[in-house]
């Protein structure tokens, strides 16, 4: 259900999505049709109420950085309409 809400919301914003399991994510996010554009982000939708394991977040952020993509952390719908998003970029020079 949560992944469908995220898919519908991002698609409604004009973004294109493909499966992201190869990168440990739920979706790859493109600014246009995938054959013509490179993915901008890895969208990850952790299950609601499961808590967020820091090791999983760091691993995905590092992977995103190594393939030059932002990690888009997708959350459950908050008080506003639709899901919430937090972008995470790994900075190896600060580690």
Protein backbone atom coordinates (compact mmCIF):
# COMPACT_ATOMS: atom_id res chain seq x y z
CA UNK A 1 0.00 0.00 0.00
CA UNK A 2 2.72 2.50 0.98
CA UNK A 3 4.79 1.79 -2.13
CA UNK A 4 1.72 2.27 -4.30
CA UNK A 5 1.04 5.66 -2.66
CA UNK A 6 4.65 6.71 -3.30
CA UNK A 7 4.51 5.46 -6.90
CA UNK A 8 1.26 7.31 -7.57
CA UNK A 9 2.54 10.52 -5.96
CA UNK A 10 5.88 10.58 -7.81
CA UNK A 11 4.21 9.68 -11.11
CA UNK A 12 1.75 12.51 -10.51
CA UNK A 13 4.72 14.87 -10.17
CA UNK A 14 5.84 13.92 -13.68
CA UNK A 15 8.60 11.51 -12.65
CA UNK A 16 9.10 8.07 -14.18
CA UNK A 17 9.82 4.99 -12.06
CA UNK A 18 11.27 1.54 -12.64
CA UNK A 19 11.97 -1.27 -10.15
CA UNK A 20 14.99 -0.51 -7.96
CA UNK A 21 15.68 -3.91 -6.40
CA UNK A 22 19.07 -4.11 -8.13
CA UNK A 23 20.16 -1.19 -5.95
CA UNK A 24 18.40 -2.19 -2.70
CA UNK A 25 15.60 0.31 -3.31
CA UNK A 26 11.95 0.12 -4.20
CA UNK A 27 12.18 2.37 -7.29
CA UNK A 28 14.63 4.17 -9.52
CA UNK A 29 13.38 7.71 -10.14
CA UNK A 30 13.87 9.35 -13.55
CA UNK A 31 13.06 12.91 -14.67
CA UNK A 32 11.69 11.55 -17.97
CA UNK A 33 11.42 8.30 -19.96
CA UNK A 34 14.14 5.86 -18.78
CA UNK A 35 15.56 5.18 -22.26
CA UNK A 36 16.34 8.91 -22.61
CA UNK A 37 17.35 9.85 -19.05
CA UNK A 38 19.56 8.57 -16.24
CA UNK A 39 17.98 7.92 -12.85
CA UNK A 40 18.24 10.79 -10.36
CA UNK A 41 17.42 8.90 -7.20
CA UNK A 42 16.87 5.60 -5.46
CA UNK A 43 13.48 5.62 -3.71
CA UNK A 44 13.31 3.46 -0.58
CA UNK A 45 10.04 2.95 1.31
CA UNK A 46 10.75 1.26 4.67
CA UNK A 47 7.66 -0.48 6.09
CA UNK A 48 5.47 1.67 8.32
CA UNK A 49 6.05 1.23 12.03
CA UNK A 50 9.15 -0.91 11.52
CA UNK A 51 11.59 1.69 12.78
CA UNK A 52 14.51 2.81 10.69
CA UNK A 53 17.71 0.79 11.10
CA UNK A 54 20.63 3.19 10.86
CA UNK A 55 22.83 0.54 9.23
CA UNK A 56 20.30 0.07 6.41
CA UNK A 57 20.00 3.80 5.87
CA UNK A 58 23.79 4.30 5.76
CA UNK A 59 24.28 1.33 3.41
CA UNK A 60 21.68 2.63 0.97
CA UNK A 61 23.02 6.19 1.13
CA UNK A 62 26.56 4.94 0.44
CA UNK A 63 25.34 2.81 -2.46
CA UNK A 64 23.43 5.78 -3.85
CA UNK A 65 26.57 7.88 -3.62
CA UNK A 66 28.66 5.26 -5.40
CA UNK A 67 26.25 5.21 -8.36
CA UNK A 68 25.79 9.02 -8.25
CA UNK A 69 22.16 8.97 -7.16
CA UNK A 70 20.37 10.58 -4.23
CA UNK A 71 18.62 8.29 -1.76
CA UNK A 72 14.98 9.34 -1.47
CA UNK A 73 13.59 8.12 1.85
CA UNK A 74 9.82 7.78 1.41
CA UNK A 75 7.61 7.91 4.49
CA UNK A 76 4.00 7.28 5.33
CA UNK A 77 1.51 10.00 4.64
CA UNK A 78 1.81 12.70 7.26
CA UNK A 79 -0.73 15.33 8.19
CA UNK A 80 -0.69 16.69 4.63
CA UNK A 81 -1.90 14.98 1.49
CA UNK A 82 0.43 12.25 0.25
CA UNK A 83 3.70 10.68 1.36
CA UNK A 84 6.66 12.52 2.87
CA UNK A 85 10.16 12.50 1.37
CA UNK A 86 13.65 13.07 2.72
CA UNK A 87 16.65 13.12 0.39
CA UNK A 88 19.97 11.76 1.63
CA UNK A 89 23.32 12.17 -0.11
CA UNK A 90 26.45 10.40 1.05
CA UNK A 91 29.50 12.64 1.48
CA UNK A 92 32.59 10.44 1.75
CA UNK A 93 34.78 13.48 2.33
CA UNK A 94 32.98 14.14 5.63
CA UNK A 95 33.08 10.56 6.88
